[in-house]
Short mmCIF file of C-alpha atoms in Angstrom, two decimals:
data_model
loop_
_atom_site.label_atom_id
_atom_site.label_comp_id
_atom_site.label_asym_id
_atom_site.label_seq_id
_atom_site.Cartn_x
_atom_site.Cartn_y
_atom_site.Cartn_z
CA MET A 1 22.68 320.26 -36.28
CA MET A 2 22.09 319.07 -39.86
CA THR A 3 20.98 315.45 -40.15
CA GLU A 4 22.54 312.92 -42.56
CA ILE A 5 19.38 313.00 -44.69
CA GLU A 6 19.47 316.80 -44.94
CA THR A 7 23.19 316.70 -45.81
CA SER A 8 22.60 314.04 -48.48
CA THR A 9 19.66 315.98 -49.92
CA ARG A 10 21.67 319.19 -50.08
CA SER A 11 24.59 317.38 -51.74
CA THR A 12 22.27 315.82 -54.33
CA THR A 13 20.63 319.18 -54.99
CA GLN A 14 24.02 320.80 -55.51
CA LEU A 15 25.07 318.09 -57.97
CA GLN A 16 21.83 318.52 -59.89
CA GLY A 17 22.43 322.28 -59.94
CA HIS A 18 25.95 321.83 -61.37
CA LEU A 19 24.64 319.49 -64.04
CA ALA A 20 21.76 321.82 -64.94
CA ARG A 21 24.08 324.83 -65.33
CA VAL A 22 26.54 322.92 -67.52
CA SER A 23 23.70 321.52 -69.66
CA ASP A 24 22.17 325.01 -70.06
CA MET A 25 25.52 326.44 -71.12
CA LEU A 26 26.04 323.68 -73.67
CA GLU A 27 22.56 324.24 -75.10
CA ARG A 28 23.07 328.01 -75.24
CA HIS A 29 26.41 327.45 -76.93
CA ARG A 30 24.72 325.37 -79.66
CA GLN A 31 21.94 327.91 -80.14
CA LEU A 32 24.35 330.84 -80.48
CA GLU A 33 26.48 328.99 -83.02
CA ASP A 34 23.41 328.05 -85.04
CA GLN A 35 22.20 331.66 -84.94
CA ALA A 36 25.62 332.91 -86.04
CA ARG A 37 25.56 330.58 -89.05
CA ARG A 38 22.02 331.61 -89.97
CA ASP A 39 23.11 335.25 -89.83
CA GLU A 40 25.99 334.31 -92.13
CA LEU A 41 28.62 335.81 -89.87
CA SER A 42 32.27 335.48 -90.85
CA ASP A 43 34.26 332.47 -89.70
CA ALA A 44 36.38 334.71 -87.50
CA ARG A 45 33.27 336.10 -85.78
CA ILE A 46 31.87 332.57 -85.23
CA VAL A 47 35.21 331.49 -83.71
CA ASP A 48 35.12 334.53 -81.42
CA ILE A 49 31.57 333.71 -80.26
CA ARG A 50 32.56 330.09 -79.68
CA ARG A 51 35.60 331.18 -77.64
CA GLN A 52 33.50 333.44 -75.40
CA ASN A 53 30.90 330.74 -74.76
CA LEU A 54 33.48 328.06 -74.04
CA ALA A 55 35.36 330.38 -71.69
CA GLU A 56 32.20 330.78 -69.59
CA LEU A 57 31.67 327.02 -69.56
CA GLN A 58 35.29 326.39 -68.61
CA ASP A 59 35.01 328.81 -65.68
CA GLU A 60 32.03 326.79 -64.42
CA ILE A 61 33.95 323.51 -64.75
CA ASP A 62 37.05 324.92 -63.04
CA LYS A 63 34.97 325.78 -59.96
CA LEU A 64 33.81 322.19 -59.51
CA HIS A 65 35.49 319.50 -57.45
CA SER A 66 36.91 316.66 -59.52
CA ALA A 67 34.25 314.27 -58.17
CA ASP A 68 31.53 316.73 -59.24
CA VAL A 69 33.05 317.05 -62.72
CA ALA A 70 32.99 313.23 -62.91
CA HIS A 71 29.30 313.24 -61.95
CA VAL A 72 28.55 315.77 -64.70
CA LEU A 73 30.45 313.70 -67.27
CA ASP A 74 28.58 310.54 -66.25
CA ALA A 75 25.25 312.31 -66.72
CA LEU A 76 25.88 313.92 -70.13
CA PRO A 77 25.25 312.40 -73.58
CA PRO A 78 28.47 311.32 -75.38
CA GLU A 79 28.80 314.39 -77.62
CA ASP A 80 28.30 316.85 -74.73
CA ARG A 81 30.53 314.73 -72.49
CA LEU A 82 33.45 315.02 -74.90
CA SER A 83 32.87 318.78 -75.26
CA VAL A 84 33.16 319.22 -71.50
CA TRP A 85 36.09 316.80 -71.24
CA GLN A 86 38.10 318.83 -73.73
CA LEU A 87 37.68 321.87 -71.47
CA VAL A 88 39.01 320.13 -68.36
CA LYS A 89 42.50 321.33 -67.51
CA ALA A 90 45.18 318.74 -68.19
CA ASP A 91 46.42 318.65 -64.59
CA ARG A 92 42.98 317.38 -63.47
CA ASP A 93 42.57 314.64 -66.08
CA GLY A 94 44.02 311.86 -63.96
CA GLU A 95 41.95 312.34 -60.83
CA ILE A 96 38.74 312.80 -62.85
CA LEU A 97 39.41 309.60 -64.80
CA LEU A 98 39.57 307.79 -61.46
CA GLU A 99 36.18 309.19 -60.39
CA VAL A 100 34.05 308.52 -63.48
CA SER A 101 32.30 305.20 -64.06
CA ASP A 102 34.14 302.44 -65.94
CA ALA A 103 32.01 302.82 -69.06
CA VAL A 104 32.51 306.59 -69.23
CA ARG A 105 36.24 306.27 -68.55
CA GLU A 106 36.50 303.97 -71.55
CA SER A 107 34.86 306.58 -73.80
CA LEU A 108 37.06 309.41 -72.47
CA LEU A 109 40.28 307.43 -72.93
CA ALA A 110 39.22 306.58 -76.49
CA ASP A 111 39.12 310.33 -77.21
CA MET A 112 42.68 310.88 -75.90
CA ASP A 113 45.95 310.20 -77.70
CA ALA A 114 48.90 308.44 -76.04
CA PRO A 115 50.74 311.64 -74.90
CA GLU A 116 47.55 312.95 -73.27
CA ILE A 117 46.98 309.67 -71.44
CA LEU A 118 50.59 309.61 -70.28
CA ALA A 119 50.34 313.18 -69.00
CA ALA A 120 47.20 312.31 -67.06
CA ALA A 121 48.67 309.10 -65.63
CA GLU A 122 51.88 310.78 -64.47
CA GLN A 123 49.85 312.90 -62.05
CA LEU A 124 48.72 309.82 -60.11
CA ASP A 125 50.29 307.78 -57.35
CA ALA A 126 51.19 304.13 -57.85
CA ASP A 127 48.03 302.81 -56.16
CA GLU A 128 45.86 305.12 -58.27
CA LEU A 129 47.68 304.08 -61.44
CA ALA A 130 46.90 300.46 -60.61
CA ASP A 131 43.17 301.32 -60.63
CA LEU A 132 43.54 302.89 -64.06
CA ALA A 133 46.03 300.44 -65.58
CA GLU A 134 43.58 297.84 -66.91
CA ASP A 135 41.91 300.53 -69.06
CA LEU A 136 45.17 301.88 -70.53
CA PRO A 137 46.72 300.70 -73.81
CA ASP A 138 49.73 298.37 -73.43
CA ASP A 139 52.11 300.82 -75.11
CA VAL A 140 51.08 303.55 -72.65
CA ILE A 141 51.67 301.20 -69.69
CA HIS A 142 55.12 300.33 -71.06
CA GLU A 143 56.04 303.99 -71.55
CA LEU A 144 54.69 304.87 -68.14
CA MET A 145 56.83 302.19 -66.50
CA GLN A 146 59.90 303.69 -68.15
CA ARG A 147 59.12 307.16 -66.79
CA LEU A 148 58.53 306.10 -63.18
CA ASP A 149 61.41 305.96 -60.73
CA ALA A 150 62.43 302.56 -59.31
CA PRO A 151 60.33 302.63 -56.09
CA GLU A 152 57.19 303.80 -57.92
CA ARG A 153 57.73 301.21 -60.65
CA GLU A 154 57.97 298.45 -58.06
CA GLN A 155 54.88 299.71 -56.24
CA LEU A 156 52.88 299.77 -59.47
CA ARG A 157 54.01 296.25 -60.39
CA SER A 158 53.06 295.09 -56.91
CA ALA A 159 49.57 296.61 -57.08
CA MET A 160 48.98 295.28 -60.60
CA SER A 161 49.93 291.74 -59.55
CA TYR A 162 46.73 291.38 -57.51
CA GLU A 163 43.17 290.81 -58.67
CA GLU A 164 40.90 293.86 -58.57
CA ASP A 165 38.92 292.40 -55.64
CA GLN A 166 42.03 291.88 -53.48
CA VAL A 167 43.45 294.26 -50.89
CA GLY A 168 46.78 294.52 -52.71
CA ALA A 169 45.11 296.13 -55.71
CA ILE A 170 43.79 299.10 -53.75
CA MET A 171 46.35 299.58 -50.96
CA ASP A 172 48.03 302.94 -50.60
CA PHE A 173 51.82 303.23 -50.50
CA GLU A 174 51.93 306.72 -48.95
CA MET A 175 52.38 306.31 -45.19
CA ILE A 176 54.57 307.46 -42.34
CA THR A 177 56.71 304.94 -40.47
CA ILE A 178 58.64 305.48 -37.24
CA ARG A 179 60.81 303.44 -34.84
CA GLU A 180 59.76 302.46 -31.35
CA ASP A 181 63.07 303.40 -29.70
CA VAL A 182 62.62 307.19 -30.12
CA THR A 183 60.74 309.75 -28.04
CA LEU A 184 57.48 311.39 -29.00
CA GLU A 185 59.37 314.69 -29.26
CA VAL A 186 61.53 313.19 -32.02
CA VAL A 187 58.40 312.03 -33.83
CA LEU A 188 56.86 315.50 -33.59
CA ARG A 189 60.02 317.10 -34.98
CA TYR A 190 59.99 314.56 -37.82
CA LEU A 191 56.38 315.42 -38.72
CA ARG A 192 57.16 319.14 -38.68
CA PHE A 193 60.13 318.44 -40.95
CA LEU A 194 57.86 316.64 -43.43
CA LYS A 195 55.50 319.67 -43.45
CA GLU A 196 52.77 317.51 -44.99
CA ILE A 197 51.29 314.13 -44.16
CA PRO A 198 49.32 311.77 -46.43
CA GLU A 199 45.55 312.14 -46.45
CA GLN A 200 43.51 309.90 -44.13
CA THR A 201 46.46 309.64 -41.73
CA ASP A 202 45.11 308.96 -38.25
CA LYS A 203 48.02 306.80 -37.06
CA LEU A 204 51.73 306.28 -37.63
CA PHE A 205 53.10 302.81 -38.28
CA VAL A 206 55.87 301.56 -35.99
CA VAL A 207 58.40 299.24 -37.66
CA ASN A 208 61.73 297.67 -36.73
CA SER A 209 64.94 297.64 -38.77
CA GLU A 210 63.56 294.88 -41.03
CA ASN A 211 60.35 296.85 -41.70
CA VAL A 212 58.28 294.40 -39.64
CA LEU A 213 55.23 296.12 -38.12
CA THR A 214 55.47 296.19 -34.32
CA GLY A 215 52.60 298.55 -33.54
CA VAL A 216 50.77 301.75 -34.42
CA LEU A 217 50.84 305.19 -32.83
CA PRO A 218 47.52 307.08 -33.16
CA LEU A 219 48.08 310.80 -33.72
CA LYS A 220 45.79 311.67 -30.82
CA TRP A 221 48.03 309.65 -28.46
CA LEU A 222 51.07 311.45 -29.87
CA LEU A 223 49.51 314.83 -29.04
CA VAL A 224 48.19 314.15 -25.54
CA ASN A 225 51.18 312.27 -24.09
CA ASP A 226 54.35 313.74 -22.58
CA PRO A 227 56.89 314.36 -25.41
CA VAL A 228 59.69 312.70 -23.37
CA ARG A 229 57.93 309.32 -23.40
CA MET A 230 59.17 306.62 -25.74
CA VAL A 231 57.09 305.44 -28.69
CA SER A 232 57.29 301.88 -27.34
CA ASP A 233 55.54 303.01 -24.14
CA VAL A 234 52.64 304.66 -25.95
CA MET A 235 52.03 302.66 -29.13
CA ALA A 236 49.28 300.06 -29.57
CA VAL A 237 50.63 296.59 -30.33
CA ASP A 238 47.26 294.99 -31.16
CA ALA A 239 46.48 296.92 -34.33
CA HIS A 240 44.14 295.53 -36.97
CA THR A 241 46.30 294.32 -39.84
CA PHE A 242 45.33 292.93 -43.23
CA HIS A 243 47.03 290.89 -45.93
CA PRO A 244 47.24 291.85 -49.62
CA ASP A 245 45.43 288.73 -50.87
CA GLU A 246 42.33 289.22 -48.69
CA ASP A 247 38.97 290.11 -50.24
CA VAL A 248 38.28 293.86 -50.24
CA VAL A 249 34.57 293.41 -49.46
CA ASP A 250 35.39 291.53 -46.25
CA ILE A 251 37.91 294.21 -45.30
CA ALA A 252 35.40 297.00 -45.99
CA GLN A 253 33.05 295.32 -43.51
CA ALA A 254 35.91 295.19 -40.98
CA PHE A 255 36.51 298.93 -41.44
CA GLU A 256 32.83 299.54 -40.74
CA ARG A 257 32.76 297.16 -37.79
CA TYR A 258 35.84 298.58 -36.04
CA ASP A 259 35.40 302.24 -37.13
CA LEU A 260 38.80 302.31 -38.83
CA ILE A 261 40.17 305.26 -40.78
CA SER A 262 43.37 303.57 -41.91
CA ALA A 263 44.98 300.20 -41.34
CA PRO A 264 48.33 298.59 -42.20
CA VAL A 265 48.77 295.90 -44.87
CA VAL A 266 51.48 293.34 -44.09
CA ASP A 267 52.93 290.34 -45.91
CA VAL A 268 53.17 286.79 -44.53
CA ASP A 269 56.30 287.75 -42.57
CA GLY A 270 54.63 290.75 -40.97
CA ARG A 271 56.50 293.33 -43.04
CA LEU A 272 54.64 296.56 -43.74
CA ILE A 273 53.94 296.87 -47.47
CA GLY A 274 51.10 299.42 -47.61
CA ARG A 275 47.98 300.72 -45.94
CA LEU A 276 44.25 300.87 -46.51
CA THR A 277 42.23 304.06 -46.05
CA ILE A 278 38.58 304.77 -45.37
CA ASP A 279 38.04 306.59 -48.68
CA ALA A 280 39.05 303.45 -50.59
CA MET A 281 36.72 301.37 -48.42
CA VAL A 282 33.80 303.72 -49.09
CA ASP A 283 34.42 303.24 -52.82
CA VAL A 284 34.43 299.45 -52.33
CA ILE A 285 31.13 299.53 -50.42
CA ARG A 286 29.50 301.75 -53.06
CA GLU A 287 30.75 299.60 -55.94
CA GLU A 288 29.60 296.41 -54.22
CA SER A 289 26.18 297.92 -53.64
CA ASP A 290 25.94 299.00 -57.29
CA ALA A 291 27.06 295.56 -58.50
CA GLU A 292 24.51 293.81 -56.29
CA THR A 293 21.72 296.05 -57.56
CA LEU A 294 22.68 295.30 -61.17
CA SER A 295 23.05 291.58 -60.51
CA ARG A 296 19.63 291.35 -58.93
CA GLY A 297 18.12 292.62 -62.18
CA GLY A 298 20.27 290.29 -64.29
CA LEU A 299 22.70 292.97 -65.55
CA ARG A 300 26.30 291.83 -65.80
CA GLU A 301 28.24 295.09 -65.85
CA ASP A 302 28.06 298.81 -65.29
CA GLU A 303 26.31 300.35 -68.29
CA ASP A 304 26.71 303.88 -69.57
CA ILE A 305 23.18 305.30 -69.51
CA PHE A 306 23.90 306.85 -72.94
CA ALA A 307 25.52 303.72 -74.37
CA SER A 308 24.64 302.59 -77.87
CA VAL A 309 21.52 300.53 -78.40
CA TRP A 310 23.58 297.49 -79.39
CA LYS A 311 25.82 297.64 -76.31
CA SER A 312 22.84 298.02 -73.97
CA LEU A 313 21.11 295.16 -75.76
CA ARG A 314 24.09 292.85 -75.22
CA ASN A 315 24.12 293.70 -71.51
CA ARG A 316 20.43 292.99 -71.01
CA TRP A 317 19.33 290.29 -73.43
CA THR A 318 20.33 287.19 -71.40
CA TRP A 319 17.96 287.62 -68.51
CA LEU A 320 15.24 289.03 -70.73
CA ALA A 321 15.45 285.81 -72.74
CA ILE A 322 15.24 283.78 -69.55
CA ASN A 323 12.30 285.90 -68.43
CA LEU A 324 10.57 285.29 -71.74
CA VAL A 325 10.97 281.53 -71.33
CA THR A 326 9.63 281.60 -67.77
CA ALA A 327 6.71 283.81 -68.84
CA PHE A 328 5.91 281.31 -71.58
CA ILE A 329 6.01 278.50 -69.01
CA ALA A 330 3.62 280.48 -66.80
CA SER A 331 1.27 280.97 -69.76
CA ARG A 332 1.36 277.22 -70.45
CA VAL A 333 0.49 276.55 -66.80
CA ILE A 334 -2.58 278.76 -67.25
CA GLY A 335 -3.33 276.97 -70.52
CA LEU A 336 -3.55 273.67 -68.67
CA PHE A 337 -6.55 275.01 -66.78
CA GLU A 338 -8.41 276.81 -69.58
CA GLY A 339 -11.46 274.62 -69.03
CA SER A 340 -11.58 275.49 -65.33
CA ILE A 341 -11.28 279.21 -66.05
CA GLU A 342 -14.10 279.03 -68.62
CA LYS A 343 -16.39 277.40 -66.05
CA LEU A 344 -15.42 279.74 -63.20
CA VAL A 345 -14.45 283.18 -64.57
CA ALA A 346 -13.59 284.45 -61.06
CA LEU A 347 -10.35 282.42 -61.26
CA ALA A 348 -9.00 284.73 -63.98
CA ALA A 349 -9.53 287.78 -61.77
CA LEU A 350 -8.04 286.24 -58.62
CA MET A 351 -5.02 284.30 -59.84
CA PRO A 352 -2.76 287.39 -60.42
CA ILE A 353 -3.18 288.25 -56.72
CA VAL A 354 -1.73 284.92 -55.62
CA ALA A 355 1.22 285.20 -58.02
CA GLY A 356 1.90 288.88 -57.23
CA ILE A 357 1.94 288.49 -53.45
CA GLY A 358 4.15 285.42 -53.75
CA GLY A 359 6.66 287.33 -55.88
CA ASN A 360 6.75 290.23 -53.44
CA SER A 361 7.26 287.92 -50.47
CA GLY A 362 9.98 286.01 -52.30
CA ASN A 363 11.84 289.22 -53.13
CA GLN A 364 11.71 290.25 -49.45
CA THR A 365 13.21 286.92 -48.41
CA ILE A 366 15.89 286.88 -51.08
CA THR A 367 16.92 290.48 -50.33
CA MET A 368 17.38 289.62 -46.65
CA ILE A 369 19.34 286.44 -47.43
CA VAL A 370 21.64 288.14 -49.95
CA ARG A 371 22.37 290.90 -47.42
CA ALA A 372 23.07 288.35 -44.69
CA LEU A 373 25.42 286.45 -47.01
CA ALA A 374 27.26 289.68 -47.84
CA LEU A 375 27.70 290.40 -44.14
CA GLY A 376 28.86 286.85 -43.40
CA GLN A 377 25.88 286.15 -41.14
CA VAL A 378 24.78 282.95 -42.91
CA SER A 379 26.75 279.70 -42.68
CA PRO A 380 25.97 276.01 -43.27
CA ALA A 381 25.53 275.65 -39.51
CA ASN A 382 22.63 278.12 -39.30
CA ALA A 383 21.14 277.73 -42.80
CA LYS A 384 18.61 275.09 -41.74
CA ARG A 385 17.45 277.18 -38.81
CA LEU A 386 17.10 280.20 -41.09
CA LEU A 387 15.06 278.13 -43.54
CA ARG A 388 12.72 276.96 -40.76
CA LYS A 389 12.25 280.54 -39.61
CA GLU A 390 11.39 281.78 -43.12
CA VAL A 391 8.94 278.89 -43.59
CA GLY A 392 7.25 279.86 -40.32
CA VAL A 393 6.96 283.49 -41.40
CA ALA A 394 5.55 282.42 -44.78
CA VAL A 395 2.90 280.14 -43.22
CA LEU A 396 1.72 282.83 -40.79
CA ASN A 397 1.64 285.50 -43.50
CA GLY A 398 -0.23 283.12 -45.77
CA LEU A 399 -2.86 282.29 -43.18
CA ILE A 400 -3.32 285.94 -42.17
CA TRP A 401 -3.32 287.66 -45.56
CA GLY A 402 -4.68 284.64 -47.37
CA GLY A 403 -7.54 284.66 -44.90
CA VAL A 404 -8.16 288.34 -45.61
CA ILE A 405 -8.24 287.90 -49.40
CA GLY A 406 -10.22 284.68 -48.99
CA LEU A 407 -12.87 286.58 -47.04
CA VAL A 408 -12.95 289.26 -49.74
CA ALA A 409 -13.35 286.58 -52.44
CA TRP A 410 -16.20 284.99 -50.46
CA LEU A 411 -18.00 288.35 -50.15
CA LEU A 412 -17.44 289.26 -53.81
CA TYR A 413 -18.42 285.95 -55.38
CA GLY A 414 -20.64 284.42 -52.68
CA SER A 415 -18.59 281.24 -52.45
CA ALA A 416 -17.05 280.12 -49.17
CA ALA A 417 -15.23 277.31 -51.01
CA LEU A 418 -13.59 279.85 -53.35
CA GLY A 419 -12.47 281.85 -50.31
CA ALA A 420 -10.95 278.71 -48.75
CA VAL A 421 -9.12 277.85 -51.96
CA MET A 422 -7.78 281.42 -52.13
CA THR A 423 -6.46 281.17 -48.57
CA ALA A 424 -4.83 277.80 -49.18
CA ALA A 425 -3.26 278.90 -52.47
CA MET A 426 -1.88 282.08 -50.91
CA THR A 427 -0.33 280.13 -48.04
CA LEU A 428 1.24 277.50 -50.29
CA ASN A 429 2.66 280.08 -52.71
CA LEU A 430 4.17 282.12 -49.88
CA LEU A 431 5.70 278.90 -48.61
CA LEU A 432 7.18 278.27 -52.07
CA ALA A 433 8.49 281.85 -52.17
CA ALA A 434 10.20 281.42 -48.78
CA LEU A 435 11.85 278.15 -49.82
CA MET A 436 13.10 279.60 -53.12
CA GLY A 437 14.15 282.86 -51.45
CA VAL A 438 16.56 280.91 -49.27
CA LEU A 439 17.60 278.15 -51.67
CA ILE A 440 18.35 280.30 -54.75
CA PRO A 441 21.12 282.45 -53.20
CA MET A 442 22.47 279.53 -51.13
CA THR A 443 22.75 277.41 -54.29
CA LEU A 444 24.50 280.21 -56.18
CA ILE A 445 26.98 280.60 -53.31
CA ARG A 446 27.65 276.86 -53.33
CA TYR A 447 28.67 277.07 -56.99
CA ASP A 448 30.78 280.22 -56.41
CA ARG A 449 28.34 282.53 -58.14
CA ASP A 450 27.10 285.94 -57.04
CA PRO A 451 24.05 285.21 -54.81
CA ALA A 452 22.31 288.31 -56.17
CA LEU A 453 22.79 287.29 -59.81
CA GLY A 454 19.35 287.40 -61.42
CA SER A 455 17.73 286.56 -58.09
CA SER A 456 14.80 288.94 -58.60
CA VAL A 457 14.12 287.49 -62.06
CA MET A 458 14.28 283.88 -60.86
CA ILE A 459 12.10 284.31 -57.78
CA THR A 460 9.43 286.18 -59.73
CA ALA A 461 9.36 283.50 -62.43
CA LEU A 462 9.04 280.68 -59.91
CA THR A 463 6.34 282.32 -57.82
CA ASP A 464 4.35 283.29 -60.93
CA SER A 465 4.33 279.80 -62.40
CA GLY A 466 3.99 278.16 -58.99
CA GLY A 467 1.22 280.52 -57.90
CA PHE A 468 -0.81 279.93 -61.05
CA PHE A 469 -0.39 276.15 -60.79
CA ILE A 470 -1.26 275.98 -57.07
CA PHE A 471 -4.32 278.24 -57.29
CA LEU A 472 -5.76 276.83 -60.51
CA GLY A 473 -4.95 273.27 -59.44
CA LEU A 474 -6.77 273.66 -56.12
CA ALA A 475 -9.69 275.39 -57.81
CA THR A 476 -9.97 272.61 -60.39
CA LEU A 477 -9.82 269.95 -57.70
CA PHE A 478 -12.32 271.43 -55.26
CA LEU A 479 -14.53 273.87 -57.23
CA VAL A 480 -14.91 272.92 -60.89
#
């Protein structure tokens, strides 16, 4: 049986293959056109060559899944991206716009006129339109509202009324509801009458005459029970339900914890208003992971890898400026001990080790704390205990690895005192790294900020400056 790693590797290889083929076709298309112009062929002949090349490229694009087309668009430079986008069939525009990154979607929509955007949007369901709505021009939204029927219009308004990180913004309105006072045979006949059920349907929602959720009927229970039994006898009354104003990240964790495929969304009165599905939760988990990775490096938003220099500069300059300031502070710390370094040159060779190990240890701690915060495992009640544990780990690591590097320093420079200073400095800097690794994300949480925001930059700056000061200070005090 194929393992998850093998499946992931094969999927990645296939995506790379699709991208390589499309890129090769685009390059060949450019070369053939350039050759045709050099040969001074007629305009009609050049148009014919272009049509043949683009037909081959379009055949390749048509074979790809919409998600794979989105991956190709994300990975192409802007000019090639627009060339491929113009070859995508109009009936696929909407679903591909949902799959591409936010930055790429913005560039694709900028290349479309209002009728094209409307045509793409009309292919989508209300919950999908809500995902796209914030990127659409106001006049397109207004026109779209006019074209939707009353139920769809109300669903779209409902989804758009919630913040993007709330359940209501991503809930699905396509679901099957049944009554509890009918037999399973009636339910089966109803499903056969529908001929098609919404994707990710693993259960039916049982409601009363006022649309209040009274239970759920898993499809597997429907199939294995006697058709003459009543729904009320078979259904589960303790289903996991969620509210539209809950945080999607918390709900995604609940889906993972309880192995859910779909779940009902109810209002404060218990009325069924929508459902959540596992595919939406997977998107939430991926986006949260991407956002955390960007935040840790000080990036504020998803950036198109082929964005303009100015746009990339605006996204990155803040934390680079902060890093520059902290690096200057670290250099001034070293400057305070120039006399000590001149008298004992070994300090210059050894001090980067103390700072580097401290930064690495701090990043380990901060990564663990940020993950624990995301999973809801850290609270004010256990924060002190967690801090004590991290301090203990730091002290032991400092004594062990500081002792090792201290022994090496003794052997290299023939000074037992230098080795002792190295051990002490390593231990103290690891202790500083542990404290900051816990306190930085906890402080950010206290002020309602993302605990991963710039955490890697801050911990590295603190352990660099702190490591230099501790090591050079101890060396000055005991050696020079």
